[in-house]
Coordinates of C-alpha atoms in Angstrom, one line a residue:
M1 CA -92.4 175.9 40.6
A2 CA -90.4 173.7 38.3
S3 CA -91.1 170.0 38.7
R4 CA -88.4 167.4 38.7
K5 CA -88.4 163.7 38.4
E6 CA -86.4 161.7 40.8
G7 CA -82.8 161.6 39.7
S8 CA -79.5 160.5 41.0
G9 CA -75.9 161.7 40.5
T10 CA -72.5 161.6 42.0
A11 CA -69.7 164.1 41.9
G12 CA -66.0 164.5 42.2
G13 CA -63.1 162.0 42.3
G14 CA -64.2 158.5 41.6
F15 CA -68.0 159.1 41.4
G16 CA -70.2 158.4 38.5
A17 CA -72.1 160.8 36.2
A18 CA -75.3 162.4 37.2
K19 CA -78.5 160.9 35.9
G20 CA -82.0 162.3 35.9
K21 CA -84.6 164.1 33.9
G22 CA -84.4 167.7 32.9
K23 CA -83.6 170.1 30.1
A24 CA -80.1 170.3 28.9
A25 CA -78.3 173.6 29.7
A26 CA -79.2 176.0 26.9
T27 CA -77.4 178.9 25.6
G28 CA -78.3 182.4 26.8
D29 CA -78.8 183.6 30.3
S30 CA -78.5 181.3 33.3
A31 CA -81.7 179.6 34.5
V32 CA -80.8 180.5 38.1
K33 CA -80.2 184.0 39.3
Q34 CA -80.1 183.4 43.0
V35 CA -79.6 180.5 45.4
Q36 CA -81.5 180.5 48.7
I37 CA -80.2 178.1 51.3
D38 CA -81.8 177.1 54.6
G39 CA -79.6 177.7 57.6
L40 CA -80.0 174.0 58.5
V41 CA -78.4 173.0 55.2
V42 CA -75.4 175.1 55.9
L43 CA -75.0 173.6 59.4
K44 CA -75.3 170.1 57.9
I45 CA -72.5 170.8 55.4
I46 CA -70.3 172.2 58.1
K47 CA -71.0 169.3 60.4
H48 CA -70.2 166.8 57.6
Y49 CA -66.8 168.3 57.1
Q50 CA -66.1 168.4 60.9
E51 CA -67.0 164.8 61.2
E52 CA -65.3 163.3 58.1
G53 CA -63.0 165.9 56.6
Q54 CA -59.4 165.7 57.8
G55 CA -56.8 168.1 56.5
N56 CA -57.1 168.2 52.7
E57 CA -59.7 165.4 52.7
V58 CA -62.7 166.5 50.5
V59 CA -66.2 165.7 51.5
Q60 CA -69.2 165.8 49.1
G61 CA -72.9 165.5 49.2
V62 CA -76.2 165.9 47.4
L63 CA -78.4 169.1 47.5
L64 CA -82.1 168.8 47.5
G65 CA -84.8 171.5 47.0
L66 CA -86.9 173.1 44.3
V67 CA -86.9 175.9 41.8
V68 CA -89.2 178.9 42.1
D69 CA -89.0 181.2 39.0
D70 CA -85.3 182.0 38.7
R71 CA -84.5 181.2 42.4
L72 CA -83.1 177.9 43.4
E73 CA -84.2 177.0 47.0
I74 CA -82.0 174.4 48.7
T75 CA -83.9 173.0 51.6
N76 CA -82.1 169.8 52.4
C77 CA -78.9 167.8 51.8
F78 CA -77.3 164.5 52.6
P79 CA -73.6 163.4 52.4
F80 CA -71.9 160.9 50.3
P81 CA -70.6 158.2 52.7
Q82 CA -66.9 157.7 52.9
H83 CA -65.8 154.3 51.7
T84 CA -62.5 152.5 50.9
E85 CA -61.4 150.3 48.2
D86 CA -62.6 147.3 50.2
D87 CA -66.2 148.5 49.7
A88 CA -66.1 147.5 46.1
D89 CA -69.8 146.5 46.1
F90 CA -71.0 149.9 47.3
D91 CA -73.3 151.5 44.7
E92 CA -73.3 155.3 45.0
V93 CA -76.2 155.7 42.6
Q94 CA -78.4 153.2 44.4
Y95 CA -77.5 154.8 47.7
Q96 CA -78.7 158.2 46.5
M97 CA -81.9 156.7 45.1
E98 CA -82.7 155.0 48.4
M99 CA -82.0 158.3 50.4
M100 CA -84.3 160.4 48.2
R101 CA -87.0 157.7 48.2
S102 CA -86.9 157.6 52.0
L103 CA -87.1 161.4 52.2
R104 CA -90.1 161.4 49.9
H105 CA -91.9 158.9 52.1
V106 CA -91.6 161.3 55.1
N107 CA -92.7 164.3 53.0
I108 CA -89.3 166.0 52.9
D109 CA -88.1 167.8 49.7
H110 CA -86.3 165.1 47.7
L111 CA -85.8 166.8 44.3
H112 CA -82.2 166.8 43.1
V113 CA -80.8 170.3 42.5
G114 CA -77.0 169.9 42.7
W115 CA -74.2 168.9 45.0
Y116 CA -71.7 170.4 47.4
Q117 CA -68.0 169.9 48.1
S118 CA -65.5 171.2 50.6
T119 CA -62.2 172.7 49.4
Y120 CA -58.7 172.9 50.8
Y121 CA -57.3 176.5 50.6
G122 CA -59.6 177.2 47.7
S123 CA -58.3 174.3 45.5
F124 CA -61.5 173.4 43.8
V125 CA -61.0 174.4 40.1
T126 CA -60.2 170.9 38.8
R127 CA -61.1 168.7 35.9
A128 CA -63.1 166.4 38.3
L129 CA -65.3 169.3 39.4
L130 CA -65.8 170.4 35.8
D131 CA -66.8 166.9 34.6
S132 CA -69.2 166.4 37.6
Q133 CA -70.9 169.8 37.2
F134 CA -71.3 169.3 33.5
S135 CA -73.0 166.0 34.2
Y136 CA -75.3 167.6 36.7
Q137 CA -76.1 170.7 34.7
H138 CA -76.6 168.6 31.5
A139 CA -79.2 166.5 33.3
I140 CA -80.8 169.2 35.5
E141 CA -80.4 172.6 34.0
E142 CA -80.8 174.6 37.3
S143 CA -78.3 172.5 39.3
V144 CA -75.4 174.2 41.1
V145 CA -72.3 173.2 43.0
L146 CA -71.7 174.7 46.5
I147 CA -68.1 175.1 47.5
Y148 CA -67.5 175.3 51.3
D149 CA -64.1 176.5 52.4
P150 CA -63.5 175.4 56.1
I151 CA -60.2 177.2 56.3
K152 CA -61.6 180.6 55.5
T153 CA -64.6 179.9 57.7
A154 CA -62.4 179.2 60.6
Q155 CA -61.0 182.8 60.2
G156 CA -64.3 184.2 61.3
S157 CA -66.6 184.5 58.2
L158 CA -68.6 181.8 56.5
S159 CA -67.2 180.9 53.1
L160 CA -69.8 179.3 50.9
K161 CA -70.1 180.0 47.2
A162 CA -72.4 178.6 44.4
Y163 CA -71.0 178.0 40.9
R164 CA -72.4 176.9 37.5
L165 CA -70.8 176.3 34.2
T166 CA -71.3 179.1 31.7
P167 CA -73.4 178.3 28.5
K168 CA -70.2 178.7 26.4
L169 CA -68.4 176.1 28.4
M170 CA -71.4 173.8 28.4
E171 CA -71.4 173.8 24.6
V172 CA -67.7 173.0 24.5
C173 CA -68.1 170.2 26.9
K174 CA -70.9 168.7 24.9
E175 CA -68.6 168.6 21.8
K176 CA -65.7 167.2 23.9
D177 CA -63.3 169.2 21.8
F178 CA -60.8 171.0 24.0
S179 CA -58.2 171.8 21.3
P180 CA -56.8 175.3 21.2
E181 CA -58.8 176.1 18.0
A182 CA -62.1 175.0 19.5
L183 CA -61.6 177.0 22.7
K184 CA -60.5 180.0 20.7
K185 CA -63.5 179.7 18.5
A186 CA -65.8 179.5 21.5
N187 CA -64.0 182.5 23.1
I188 CA -63.4 180.5 26.3
A189 CA -61.0 181.9 28.9
Y190 CA -60.6 181.1 32.5
E191 CA -62.7 184.2 33.4
N192 CA -65.8 182.8 31.7
M193 CA -65.6 179.2 32.6
F194 CA -67.6 179.4 35.8
E195 CA -70.3 181.8 36.9
E196 CA -70.9 182.6 40.5
V197 CA -74.5 182.7 41.7
P198 CA -75.4 185.0 44.6
I199 CA -76.4 183.1 47.8
V200 CA -78.9 184.1 50.4
I201 CA -79.1 182.2 53.7
K202 CA -82.7 182.0 55.0
N203 CA -83.8 181.1 58.6
S204 CA -87.2 180.9 60.1
Y205 CA -88.3 183.8 62.3
L206 CA -88.0 181.6 65.4
I207 CA -84.4 180.8 64.6
N208 CA -83.6 184.5 64.0
V209 CA -85.1 185.3 67.4
M210 CA -83.0 182.6 69.1
L211 CA -79.8 183.8 67.4
W212 CA -80.6 187.3 68.5
E213 CA -81.0 186.2 72.1
L214 CA -77.8 184.2 72.0
E215 CA -75.9 187.2 70.6
K216 CA -77.2 189.4 73.4
K217 CA -76.1 186.9 76.1
S218 CA -72.6 186.3 74.6
A219 CA -69.7 188.1 76.3
V220 CA -68.1 190.9 74.3
A221 CA -64.7 189.5 75.2
D222 CA -65.4 186.2 73.3
R223 CA -65.8 188.1 70.0
H224 CA -62.4 189.7 70.3
E225 CA -60.9 186.5 69.2
L226 CA -61.9 187.3 65.7
L227 CA -59.4 190.2 65.7
S228 CA -56.5 187.8 66.0
L229 CA -53.8 188.5 63.4
A230 CA -52.1 185.0 63.7
S231 CA -52.3 184.4 60.0
S232 CA -48.8 183.5 58.8
N233 CA -49.5 179.8 58.4
H234 CA -52.6 180.5 56.3
L235 CA -50.9 183.0 54.1
G236 CA -47.8 180.9 53.7
K237 CA -49.8 177.8 52.6
S238 CA -51.8 179.9 50.1
L239 CA -48.7 181.3 48.6
Q240 CA -47.1 177.8 48.4
L241 CA -50.1 176.4 46.6
L242 CA -50.1 179.4 44.3
M243 CA -46.4 178.8 43.4
D244 CA -47.2 175.1 42.7
R245 CA -49.9 176.1 40.3
V246 CA -47.6 178.7 38.6
D247 CA -45.1 175.9 38.1
E248 CA -47.7 173.7 36.5
M249 CA -48.7 176.6 34.2
S250 CA -45.1 177.0 33.2
Q251 CA -44.8 173.3 32.3
D252 CA -47.9 173.6 30.1
I253 CA -46.5 176.7 28.4
V254 CA -43.3 174.7 27.6
K255 CA -45.4 171.9 26.1
Y256 CA -47.4 174.3 24.0
N257 CA -44.2 176.1 22.8
T258 CA -42.8 172.7 21.9
Y259 CA -45.9 171.9 19.9
L260 CA -45.6 175.3 18.0
R261 CA -41.9 174.6 17.2
N262 CA -42.9 171.1 15.9
V263 CA -45.6 172.6 13.7
S264 CA -43.2 175.2 12.3
K265 CA -40.5 172.6 11.6
Q266 CA -43.1 170.4 9.8
Q267 CA -44.2 173.3 7.7
Q268 CA -40.7 173.9 6.6
Q269 CA -40.3 170.2 5.7
K270 CA -43.5 170.2 3.7
H271 CA -42.3 173.3 1.8
Q272 CA -39.0 171.8 1.0
Y273 CA -40.6 168.5 -0.1
Q274 CA -43.0 170.4 -2.4
Q275 CA -40.1 172.4 -3.9
R276 CA -38.1 169.2 -4.6
R277 CA -41.2 167.6 -6.2
Q278 CA -41.7 170.7 -8.4
Q279 CA -38.0 170.7 -9.5
E280 CA -38.2 167.0 -10.3
N281 CA -41.3 167.5 -12.4
L282 CA -39.7 170.3 -14.3
Q283 CA -36.7 168.0 -15.1
R284 CA -39.0 165.2 -16.1
Q285 CA -41.0 167.5 -18.3
S286 CA -37.8 168.7 -20.1
R287 CA -37.0 165.0 -20.8
G288 CA -40.5 164.4 -22.1
E289 CA -41.5 162.2 -19.2
A290 CA -44.8 162.2 -17.4
P291 CA -44.9 164.1 -14.1
L292 CA -44.8 162.3 -10.8
P293 CA -48.3 161.2 -9.5
E294 CA -50.1 163.5 -7.1
E295 CA -49.7 162.6 -3.4
D296 CA -51.6 163.5 -0.3
I297 CA -49.1 165.5 1.5
N298 CA -51.1 165.4 4.7
K299 CA -50.6 161.6 4.8
L300 CA -46.8 162.0 4.4
F301 CA -46.6 164.7 7.0
K302 CA -49.1 164.0 9.7
P303 CA -49.6 167.2 11.8
P304 CA -48.5 166.9 15.4
Q305 CA -51.3 166.5 18.0
P306 CA -52.0 169.8 19.7
P307 CA -52.0 169.6 23.5
A308 CA -55.4 169.9 25.2
R309 CA -55.9 173.4 26.5
M310 CA -58.6 172.7 29.1
E311 CA -56.1 171.8 31.8
S312 CA -54.3 175.1 31.2
L313 CA -57.5 177.0 31.6
L314 CA -58.4 175.2 34.8
I315 CA -54.9 176.0 36.2
A316 CA -55.3 179.6 35.2
G317 CA -58.7 179.7 36.9
Q318 CA -57.2 178.2 40.1
I319 CA -54.4 180.7 40.1
N320 CA -56.9 183.5 39.8
T321 CA -58.8 181.9 42.8
Y322 CA -55.7 181.8 44.9
C323 CA -54.9 185.4 44.1
Q324 CA -58.4 186.5 45.0
N325 CA -58.2 184.5 48.3
I326 CA -54.9 186.1 49.2
K327 CA -56.2 189.6 48.3
E328 CA -59.3 189.0 50.5
F329 CA -57.3 187.6 53.3
N330 CA -54.9 190.6 53.3
A331 CA -57.9 193.0 53.2
Q332 CA -59.5 191.1 56.1
N333 CA -56.4 191.3 58.2
L334 CA -56.0 195.0 57.4
G335 CA -59.6 195.5 58.6
K336 CA -58.8 193.5 61.8
L337 CA -55.8 195.7 62.4
F338 CA -57.8 198.9 62.2
M339 CA -60.6 197.4 64.4
A340 CA -58.0 196.3 67.0
Q341 CA -56.4 199.7 67.0
A342 CA -59.8 201.4 67.3
L343 CA -60.8 199.1 70.2
Q344 CA -57.5 199.8 71.9
D345 CA -58.0 203.6 71.5
Y346 CA -61.6 203.2 72.9
N347 CA -60.4 201.3 75.9
N348 CA -57.7 203.8 76.6

């Protein structure tokens, strides 16, 4: 069992960086191969969103647990409270410290192992999430972020995924150099920015027995609601978000092409300047005069600042997430269609 000192952290929009004791994320294989979550933790996350999440409102919280070998066991959690700009004196870090201290006093797991966040139609690949997870993972190597999708869960299947930053991206974030050259040198693409960790939900034997009894008592007709194909709103919203992201990617491509044109134009100007200097020196030499003094051409022609490419990678990653969601959604609806047809044939 890996020990952890009491730490604190905050995540997402407007929250501070994680603090705590732990090894920095090292290169090589991930320190966590599997995430085991107690069923009670899943219910707490769902309940948090149902009580405080409205529409595209994002809710976040802290994950508590322990590390056993290469398995991260999440045994408890608590939410970040919602507060407005009027609560200027609210200290998120102090709040977390008090919560973990109280849990320790009642002998409940209080070790910080990550954070969770809800998402709106899978829109979670953002710079805020990247910065927050880097802070957590830099302070506590085994930490993960759980992404809960209430929209997909409402369709009939629990959508809960665990992510970590890859070792390559951790190194780039440490250097804080997101230029095209740095990302190309590190071989960073949107496919290898995040790594998904398999999740296993664990319940006690008594809870499993109770769920089994409830399932036997439930009416078969109640479960037929999961075969509903009323999905046009969900699919339309996903496609609209996908198009918005494609538009953002197109704008980034225009910016990058403008940068390349400016670089090419400056190279031509530098070449013309050097040719003029060379011709003038030849004329001065023919007249027996001293050549012109050497000049730092880089000071005369300052190279244009390259656009940061991290945002483009995040947009590409979000586009990929939307495409995967639409693919899974269509496959799910196709499966529902076959099941509904089979059920109809059976009843006939």
